[in-house]
PDB file of C-alpha atoms in Angstrom:
ATOM      1  CA  MET S   1       0.124   0.039   0.189  1.00 72.00           C
ATOM      2  CA  LYS S   2       1.751   3.272  -0.989  1.00 84.00           C
ATOM      3  CA  GLN S   3       1.674   6.231   1.295  1.00 90.00           C
ATOM      4  CA  HIS S   4       2.463   9.845   0.651  1.00 90.00           C
ATOM      5  CA  LEU S   5       3.672  12.601   2.898  1.00 92.00           C
ATOM      6  CA  TYR S   6       0.859  15.345   2.815  1.00 92.00           C
ATOM      7  CA  ILE S   7       1.709  18.703   3.848  1.00 90.00           C
ATOM      8  CA  GLU S   8      -1.220  20.821   4.918  1.00 87.00           C
ATOM      9  CA  MET S   9       0.661  24.322   5.362  1.00 83.00           C
ATOM     10  CA  ASP S  10      -2.376  26.161   6.880  1.00 83.00           C
ATOM     11  CA  ASN S  11      -1.856  24.303   9.931  1.00 88.00           C
ATOM     12  CA  CYS S  12       1.774  25.014  10.538  1.00 90.00           C
ATOM     13  CA  ILE S  13       2.352  26.872  13.789  1.00 92.00           C
ATOM     14  CA  GLY S  14       6.173  27.086  13.572  1.00 92.00           C
ATOM     15  CA  CYS S  15       6.838  24.940  16.422  1.00 94.00           C
ATOM     16  CA  ARG S  16       9.624  23.269  14.592  1.00 94.00           C
ATOM     17  CA  SER S  17       9.106  19.942  16.267  1.00 95.00           C
ATOM     18  CA  CYS S  18       9.592  18.348  12.701  1.00 94.00           C
ATOM     19  CA  LEU S  19      13.171  19.868  12.670  1.00 93.00           C
ATOM     20  CA  ALA S  20      13.990  18.239  15.897  1.00 92.00           C
ATOM     21  CA  ALA S  21      12.648  14.840  14.943  1.00 93.00           C
ATOM     22  CA  CYS S  22      14.488  15.088  11.816  1.00 91.00           C
ATOM     23  CA  THR S  23      17.851  14.941  13.532  1.00 89.00           C
ATOM     24  CA  GLN S  24      16.841  11.796  15.276  1.00 88.00           C
ATOM     25  CA  CYS S  25      16.068   9.916  12.237  1.00 82.00           C
ATOM     26  CA  GLY S  26      18.485   6.878  11.892  1.00 76.00           C
ATOM     27  CA  GLY S  27      21.330   7.662   9.387  1.00 73.00           C
ATOM     28  CA  HIS S  28      20.876  11.431   9.712  1.00 73.00           C
ATOM     29  CA  ASP S  29      24.060  12.147  11.857  1.00 76.00           C
ATOM     30  CA  GLN S  30      22.062  14.431  13.834  1.00 78.00           C
ATOM     31  CA  ARG S  31      21.506  16.692  11.086  1.00 80.00           C
ATOM     32  CA  ASN S  32      18.466  18.399  10.060  1.00 82.00           C
ATOM     33  CA  ARG S  33      17.332  17.744   6.471  1.00 87.00           C
ATOM     34  CA  ASN S  34      14.048  19.950   6.724  1.00 89.00           C
ATOM     35  CA  TYR S  35      13.370  23.604   6.962  1.00 88.00           C
ATOM     36  CA  VAL S  36      10.670  25.689   8.299  1.00 90.00           C
ATOM     37  CA  TYR S  37      10.376  29.157   6.778  1.00 87.00           C
ATOM     38  CA  ASP S  38       8.574  32.353   8.139  1.00 87.00           C
ATOM     39  CA  VAL S  39       6.500  33.611   5.099  1.00 83.00           C
ATOM     40  CA  ASN S  40       6.680  37.271   5.950  1.00 82.00           C
ATOM     41  CA  PRO S  41       8.020  37.628   9.620  1.00 82.00           C
ATOM     42  CA  LEU S  42       7.319  41.602   9.719  1.00 86.00           C
ATOM     43  CA  VAL S  43       3.620  41.046   8.784  1.00 83.00           C
ATOM     44  CA  THR S  44       2.435  37.672  10.017  1.00 81.00           C
ATOM     45  CA  ARG S  45       3.526  34.693  12.005  1.00 84.00           C
ATOM     46  CA  GLN S  46       2.703  32.215   9.077  1.00 85.00           C
ATOM     47  CA  THR S  47       5.340  29.679   8.775  1.00 89.00           C
ATOM     48  CA  ILE S  48       5.763  26.860   6.255  1.00 88.00           C
ATOM     49  CA  PRO S  49       7.649  23.601   6.396  1.00 90.00           C
ATOM     50  CA  LEU S  50       9.816  22.674   3.381  1.00 88.00           C
ATOM     51  CA  MET S  51      11.413  19.549   2.673  1.00 89.00           C
ATOM     52  CA  CYS S  52      12.293  17.403  -0.386  1.00 92.00           C
ATOM     53  CA  LEU S  53       9.213  16.723  -2.369  1.00 92.00           C
ATOM     54  CA  HIS S  54      10.646  13.619  -3.851  1.00 93.00           C
ATOM     55  CA  CYS S  55       9.905  14.471  -7.589  1.00 92.00           C
ATOM     56  CA  VAL S  56       8.894  11.434  -9.728  1.00 91.00           C
ATOM     57  CA  ASN S  57      11.675  12.566 -12.324  1.00 92.00           C
ATOM     58  CA  PRO S  58      14.077  14.475  -9.975  1.00 94.00           C
ATOM     59  CA  ALA S  59      16.341  17.139 -11.354  1.00 94.00           C
ATOM     60  CA  CYS S  60      18.931  16.418  -8.771  1.00 95.00           C
ATOM     61  CA  ALA S  61      19.229  12.869  -9.810  1.00 95.00           C
ATOM     62  CA  ARG S  62      19.194  13.723 -13.506  1.00 95.00           C
ATOM     63  CA  SER S  63      21.977  16.119 -13.107  1.00 95.00           C
ATOM     64  CA  CYS S  64      24.195  13.799 -11.246  1.00 96.00           C
ATOM     65  CA  PRO S  65      27.154  12.601 -13.361  1.00 96.00           C
ATOM     66  CA  ALA S  66      28.075   9.813 -11.004  1.00 95.00           C
ATOM     67  CA  GLN S  67      24.564   8.418 -10.568  1.00 95.00           C
ATOM     68  CA  ALA S  68      24.932   8.807  -6.579  1.00 96.00           C
ATOM     69  CA  ILE S  69      21.372   9.858  -6.018  1.00 96.00           C
ATOM     70  CA  GLN S  70      19.118   6.846  -5.911  1.00 94.00           C
ATOM     71  CA  ILE S  71      15.313   6.688  -6.184  1.00 95.00           C
ATOM     72  CA  THR S  72      13.486   3.805  -4.339  1.00 94.00           C
ATOM     73  CA  LYS S  73      10.597   1.623  -5.751  1.00 92.00           C
ATOM     74  CA  GLU S  74       8.382   3.583  -3.206  1.00 89.00           C
ATOM     75  CA  GLY S  75       9.479   6.874  -4.683  1.00 90.00           C
ATOM     76  CA  ALA S  76      11.777   8.196  -2.080  1.00 92.00           C
ATOM     77  CA  VAL S  77      14.730  10.219  -3.568  1.00 94.00           C
ATOM     78  CA  LEU S  78      17.706   9.565  -1.367  1.00 93.00           C
ATOM     79  CA  SER S  79      20.806  11.629  -0.311  1.00 91.00           C
ATOM     80  CA  ALA S  80      23.887  11.056  -2.308  1.00 92.00           C
ATOM     81  CA  LEU S  81      25.708   7.813  -1.724  1.00 92.00           C
ATOM     82  CA  VAL S  82      28.970   8.439  -0.028  1.00 91.00           C
ATOM     83  CA  GLU S  83      30.815   5.945  -2.276  1.00 94.00           C
ATOM     84  CA  LYS S  84      29.545   7.472  -5.367  1.00 94.00           C
ATOM     85  CA  CYS S  85      29.350  11.127  -4.814  1.00 94.00           C
ATOM     86  CA  ILE S  86      32.124  13.176  -6.336  1.00 94.00           C
ATOM     87  CA  GLY S  87      31.136  16.551  -4.852  1.00 93.00           C
ATOM     88  CA  CYS S  88      30.229  18.336  -8.032  1.00 94.00           C
ATOM     89  CA  GLN S  89      27.172  19.997  -6.476  1.00 94.00           C
ATOM     90  CA  ASN S  90      25.221  19.691  -9.554  1.00 95.00           C
ATOM     91  CA  CYS S  91      22.321  18.430  -7.581  1.00 94.00           C
ATOM     92  CA  THR S  92      22.117  21.465  -5.422  1.00 92.00           C
ATOM     93  CA  ILE S  93      22.037  23.684  -8.408  1.00 93.00           C
ATOM     94  CA  ALA S  94      19.610  21.717 -10.353  1.00 94.00           C
ATOM     95  CA  CYS S  95      16.774  21.215  -7.616  1.00 92.00           C
ATOM     96  CA  PRO S  96      14.293  23.937  -8.431  1.00 89.00           C
ATOM     97  CA  TYR S  97      13.167  23.973  -4.839  1.00 87.00           C
ATOM     98  CA  GLY S  98      16.605  24.596  -3.140  1.00 87.00           C
ATOM     99  CA  ILE S  99      16.355  21.476  -1.100  1.00 90.00           C
ATOM    100  CA  PRO S 100      19.779  19.574  -1.456  1.00 92.00           C
ATOM    101  CA  LYS S 101      22.674  20.926   0.738  1.00 91.00           C
ATOM    102  CA  PHE S 102      26.330  20.300   0.438  1.00 90.00           C
ATOM    103  CA  ASP S 103      28.555  19.541   3.248  1.00 89.00           C
ATOM    104  CA  GLU S 104      31.993  20.826   2.373  1.00 90.00           C
ATOM    105  CA  GLU S 105      33.699  18.834   5.104  1.00 88.00           C
ATOM    106  CA  GLN S 106      32.389  15.516   4.038  1.00 88.00           C
ATOM    107  CA  ASN S 107      32.141  16.567   0.317  1.00 90.00           C
ATOM    108  CA  LEU S 108      28.618  15.256   0.172  1.00 90.00           C
ATOM    109  CA  MET S 109      25.173  16.079  -0.590  1.00 90.00           C
ATOM    110  CA  TYR S 110      22.480  15.644   1.919  1.00 90.00           C
ATOM    111  CA  LYS S 111      18.767  16.165   1.956  1.00 92.00           C
ATOM    112  CA  CYS S 112      15.424  14.596   3.042  1.00 93.00           C
ATOM    113  CA  ASP S 113      15.379  10.926   2.297  1.00 92.00           C
ATOM    114  CA  LEU S 114      11.802  10.553   3.631  1.00 92.00           C
ATOM    115  CA  CYS S 115      13.181   8.498   6.567  1.00 92.00           C
ATOM    116  CA  TYR S 116      13.512   5.667   4.150  1.00 91.00           C
ATOM    117  CA  ASP S 117      14.457   3.263   6.930  1.00 90.00           C
ATOM    118  CA  ARG S 118      11.083   3.810   8.463  1.00 91.00           C
ATOM    119  CA  THR S 119       8.829   4.577   5.410  1.00 91.00           C
ATOM    120  CA  LYS S 120       9.733   1.439   3.707  1.00 91.00           C
ATOM    121  CA  GLU S 121       8.275  -0.453   6.557  1.00 91.00           C
ATOM    122  CA  GLY S 122       5.172   1.739   6.510  1.00 88.00           C
ATOM    123  CA  ILE S 123       6.158   3.715   9.660  1.00 92.00           C
ATOM    124  CA  PRO S 124       5.633   7.522   9.208  1.00 94.00           C
ATOM    125  CA  PRO S 125       8.679   9.684   8.657  1.00 94.00           C
ATOM    126  CA  MET S 126       9.825  11.281  11.817  1.00 94.00           C
ATOM    127  CA  CYS S 127       8.600  14.782  11.006  1.00 94.00           C
ATOM    128  CA  ALA S 128       5.092  13.335  10.336  1.00 95.00           C
ATOM    129  CA  SER S 129       5.208  11.173  13.487  1.00 95.00           C
ATOM    130  CA  VAL S 130       5.792  14.213  15.949  1.00 95.00           C
ATOM    131  CA  CYS S 131       3.750  17.088  14.158  1.00 95.00           C
ATOM    132  CA  PRO S 132       1.254  18.377  16.905  1.00 95.00           C
ATOM    133  CA  THR S 133      -0.949  20.168  14.286  1.00 93.00           C
ATOM    134  CA  ASN S 134      -1.135  17.440  11.528  1.00 93.00           C
ATOM    135  CA  THR S 135       0.785  19.920   9.151  1.00 92.00           C
ATOM    136  CA  LEU S 136       2.659  16.940   8.117  1.00 94.00           C
ATOM    137  CA  GLN S 137       0.734  13.694   7.693  1.00 94.00           C
ATOM    138  CA  TRP S 138       1.433  10.208   6.297  1.00 94.00           C
ATOM    139  CA  LEU S 139      -1.540   9.208   4.145  1.00 93.00           C
ATOM    140  CA  THR S 140      -2.556   6.127   2.190  1.00 92.00           C
ATOM    141  CA  GLU S 141      -3.838   6.751  -1.303  1.00 90.00           C
ATOM    142  CA  GLU S 142      -7.559   6.475  -0.062  1.00 92.00           C
ATOM    143  CA  GLU S 143      -6.817   9.075   2.609  1.00 91.00           C
ATOM    144  CA  LEU S 144      -5.094  11.389   0.150  1.00 88.00           C
ATOM    145  CA  ALA S 145      -8.183  10.985  -2.102  1.00 87.00           C
ATOM    146  CA  ALA S 146     -10.633  11.948   0.743  1.00 85.00           C
ATOM    147  CA  LYS S 147      -8.345  15.004   1.621  1.00 82.00           C
ATOM    148  CA  LYS S 148      -8.674  16.111  -1.970  1.00 80.00           C
ATOM    149  CA  GLU S 149     -12.456  15.566  -2.110  1.00 79.00           C
ATOM    150  CA  GLN S 150     -12.617  17.487   1.411  1.00 75.00           C
ATOM    151  CA  HIS S 151     -10.799  20.426  -0.235  1.00 69.00           C
ATOM    152  CA  ARG S 152     -12.665  20.395  -3.553  1.00 66.00           C
ATOM    153  CA  LEU S 153     -14.100  23.805  -3.208  1.00 55.00           C
ATOM    154  CA  GLY S 154     -10.778  25.335  -4.421  1.00 53.00           C
ATOM    155  CA  LYS S 155      -8.630  25.397  -1.287  1.00 50.00           C
ATOM    156  CA  TRP S 156      -6.770  22.014  -2.441  1.00 48.00           C
ATOM    157  CA  THR S 157      -3.573  22.238  -4.563  1.00 49.00           C
ATOM    158  CA  ALA S 158      -1.514  19.187  -5.041  1.00 48.00           C
ATOM    159  CA  SER S 159       2.086  19.713  -6.048  1.00 47.00           C
ATOM    160  CA  HIS S 160       1.571  18.109  -9.463  1.00 42.00           C
ATOM    161  CA  GLU S 161      -1.604  20.367 -10.096  1.00 46.00           C
ATOM    162  CA  LEU S 162       0.144  23.752  -9.452  1.00 44.00           C
ATOM    163  CA  PRO S 163      -0.100  26.159 -12.253  1.00 43.00           C
ATOM    164  CA  ASP S 164       3.180  26.152 -14.193  1.00 45.00           C
ATOM    165  CA  PRO S 165       4.993  23.677 -11.922  1.00 51.00           C
ATOM    166  CA  LEU S 166       8.630  24.221 -11.609  1.00 55.00           C
ATOM    167  CA  GLU S 167       9.297  20.283 -11.524  1.00 60.00           C
ATOM    168  CA  GLY S 168       6.922  17.647 -12.691  1.00 70.00           C
ATOM    169  CA  GLU S 169       4.866  15.258 -10.451  1.00 80.00           C
ATOM    170  CA  THR S 170       5.975  14.859  -6.756  1.00 81.00           C
ATOM    171  CA  ASN S 171       5.460  12.050  -4.281  1.00 82.00           C
ATOM    172  CA  VAL S 172       4.818  14.680  -1.667  1.00 84.00           C
ATOM    173  CA  LYS S 173       1.362  16.352  -1.911  1.00 78.00           C
ATOM    174  CA  ILE S 174       0.838  19.769  -0.565  1.00 77.00           C
ATOM    175  CA  SER S 175      -2.199  21.928   0.276  1.00 74.00           C
ATOM    176  CA  LEU S 176      -1.004  25.531  -0.093  1.00 63.00           C
ATOM    177  CA  PRO S 177      -1.962  28.048   2.766  1.00 57.00           C
ATOM    178  CA  GLY S 178      -4.328  30.930   1.974  1.00 56.00           C
ATOM    179  CA  ILE S 179      -1.858  33.753   2.267  1.00 49.00           C
ATOM    180  CA  LEU S 180       0.039  31.879  -0.669  1.00 53.00           C
ATOM    181  CA  GLN S 181      -3.126  31.845  -2.789  1.00 53.00           C
ATOM    182  CA  GLY S 182      -3.740  35.640  -2.464  1.00 52.00           C
ATOM    183  CA  LYS S 183      -6.024  35.191   0.602  1.00 47.00           C
ATOM    184  CA  GLN S 184      -5.210  37.310   3.546  1.00 45.00           C
ATOM    185  CA  LYS S 185      -4.771  35.461   6.878  1.00 41.00           C
ATOM    186  CA  LEU S 186      -4.970  37.401  10.045  1.00 40.00           C
ATOM    187  CA  PHE S 187      -3.008  35.706  13.044  1.00 36.00           C
TER     188      PHE S 187
END
């Protein structure tokens, strides 16, 4: 049963629990691989989580001359393999979302790998397992379809349905906050 990370950005309160949990995921070397951005800190408290969208045809993997970025059968786009990465940084430049980061000390790219050690067993990624507001959710195809139906009145926007997408279809689905859709939020 395929599952997806679903991000309901309207719910984010900026607690950064997802960032703390990310460092605890196995293989992350206590390094955070996700981000929480303040949308407009002088005007609003609106924050949004940002992590790898695990593109179906990822620019980072396409740009890697050493084929160091592997894509799992479940659709997770993994960090560069230590034994293959040549440190060219093509992946960090190619990603339209600015997700992969380069560690100069290790000469290696790192990014969210969807906690593959957990998700391949059907266990939610660390970020989704600790999110107190359900901003980050680990949903089945049926639950995702129900979410889409629930938001059918125009609020729903999936990453592969965005107007003029930067990158094609992604395995992470997103509901954009009203503030990013031209609606004013007051909080």
